[in-house]
C-alpha positions as a printed NumPy array, in Angstrom:
array([[ 64.96 ,  35.757, 122.145],
       [ 62.539,  37.623, 124.36 ],
       [ 62.316,  37.617, 128.11 ],
       [ 64.702,  38.072, 130.986],
       [ 67.688,  35.865, 131.766],
       [ 67.684,  34.973, 135.469],
       [ 70.804,  33.793, 137.297],
       [ 70.838,  32.681, 140.912],
       [ 73.37 ,  31.184, 143.306],
       [ 72.544,  28.683, 146.077],
       [ 69.171,  29.669, 147.568],
       [ 68.836,  32.218, 144.767],
       [ 69.134,  29.329, 142.291],
       [ 66.081,  27.718, 143.877],
       [ 64.172,  30.971, 143.37 ],
       [ 65.284,  31.089, 139.736],
       [ 63.917,  27.574, 139.149],
       [ 60.605,  28.49 , 140.786],
       [ 60.246,  31.69 , 138.746],
       [ 61.132,  29.829, 135.548],
       [ 58.517,  27.201, 136.336],
       [ 55.779,  29.705, 137.197],
       [ 56.53 ,  32.189, 134.42 ],
       [ 58.401,  30.403, 131.606],
       [ 57.385,  32.966, 128.98 ],
       [ 58.867,  35.8  , 131.076],
       [ 61.982,  33.864, 132.127],
       [ 62.907,  31.506, 129.271],
       [ 66.624,  31.279, 130.086],
       [ 67.937,  30.383, 133.52 ],
       [ 71.325,  30.219, 135.219],
       [ 71.219,  27.834, 138.189],
       [ 74.451,  27.914, 140.201],
       [ 75.258,  25.734, 143.234],
       [ 71.642,  24.79 , 143.91 ],
       [ 71.206,  22.747, 147.104],
       [ 68.632,  20.264, 145.769],
       [ 68.176,  18.801, 142.309],
       [ 65.637,  20.872, 140.407],
       [ 62.842,  18.766, 138.957],
       [ 63.37 ,  18.554, 135.208],
       [ 59.637,  18.789, 134.59 ],
       [ 59.65 ,  22.252, 136.148],
       [ 62.014,  23.421, 133.409],
       [ 60.489,  21.731, 130.37 ],
       [ 59.417,  25.051, 128.808],
       [ 62.798,  26.779, 129.145],
       [ 64.76 ,  27.784, 126.049],
       [ 68.066,  27.225, 127.848],
       [ 69.208,  26.207, 131.319],
       [ 72.751,  26.732, 132.557],
       [ 73.742,  24.531, 135.504],
       [ 76.931,  25.235, 137.436],
       [ 78.672,  23.961, 140.527],
       [ 82.002,  24.359, 142.229],
       [ 84.54 ,  21.608, 141.665],
       [ 84.979,  21.222, 145.439],
       [ 81.254,  21.429, 146.245],
       [ 78.654,  18.654, 146.246],
       [ 77.423,  18.546, 142.67 ],
       [ 76.138,  15.043, 141.853],
       [ 72.552,  16.332, 142.046],
       [ 73.385,  19.105, 139.572],
       [ 74.778,  16.558, 137.115],
       [ 71.669,  14.43 , 137.642],
       [ 69.539,  17.466, 136.774],
       [ 71.601,  17.981, 133.631],
       [ 70.999,  14.392, 132.576],
       [ 67.255,  14.642, 133.239],
       [ 66.991,  17.914, 131.302],
       [ 68.874,  16.414, 128.361],
       [ 66.591,  13.379, 128.427],
       [ 63.473,  15.55 , 128.181],
       [ 65.003,  17.677, 125.423],
       [ 65.611,  20.908, 127.341],
       [ 68.731,  22.704, 126.085],
       [ 71.15 ,  22.57 , 129.005],
       [ 74.823,  23.297, 129.63 ],
       [ 76.752,  22.146, 132.705],
       [ 79.915,  23.929, 133.817],
       [ 82.166,  23.541, 136.847],
       [ 84.004,  26.315, 138.607],
       [ 87.522,  24.921, 139.122],
       [ 88.912,  24.902, 142.673],
       [ 85.698,  26.412, 144.113],
       [ 83.758,  25.414, 147.215],
       [ 80.204,  26.487, 147.999],
       [ 80.1  ,  30.255, 148.293],
       [ 83.176,  30.654, 146.075],
       [ 83.676,  31.158, 142.375],
       [ 87.325,  30.083, 142.282],
       [ 90.328,  31.333, 140.292],
       [ 88.771,  30.763, 136.855],
       [ 85.441,  32.411, 137.58 ],
       [ 85.711,  35.048, 134.877],
       [ 86.375,  32.515, 132.121],
       [ 83.713,  30.032, 133.247],
       [ 81.058,  32.684, 133.879],
       [ 81.814,  34.287, 130.503],
       [ 81.269,  30.946, 128.788],
       [ 78.062,  30.215, 130.7  ],
       [ 76.455,  33.641, 130.387],
       [ 77.483,  33.808, 126.73 ],
       [ 75.731,  30.489, 126.12 ],
       [ 72.606,  31.668, 127.958],
       [ 72.405,  34.685, 125.68 ],
       [ 73.028,  32.523, 122.617],
       [ 76.502,  33.908, 122.021],
       [ 79.717,  31.999, 121.623],
       [ 82.154,  32.172, 124.546],
       [ 84.67 ,  35.003, 124.423],
       [ 88.025,  34.042, 122.874],
       [ 90.514,  32.666, 125.388]])
């Protein structure tokens, strides 16, 4: 694939969504982690892949709703949770979960466990 993979956390995730919406050809693959508000699925209709993540102990219903909306419109999306993580934390399994998510964004299989 061509373009840059953008990954953002919290407020940075909102910026990633905006950049992906404004410049989908430059930013076709997005990692949206612990976003505060549900991103509008229509903003991400041109993305090749969207990774959505949230901490297990954080509010994440809106992230799951975004996943469902993206799936419904046909945008390739993957949702992952960071076990035992609150907002601002990655938790004890961060390396494994991030490896799986970033690997998927780049079109690679997750590293062997």
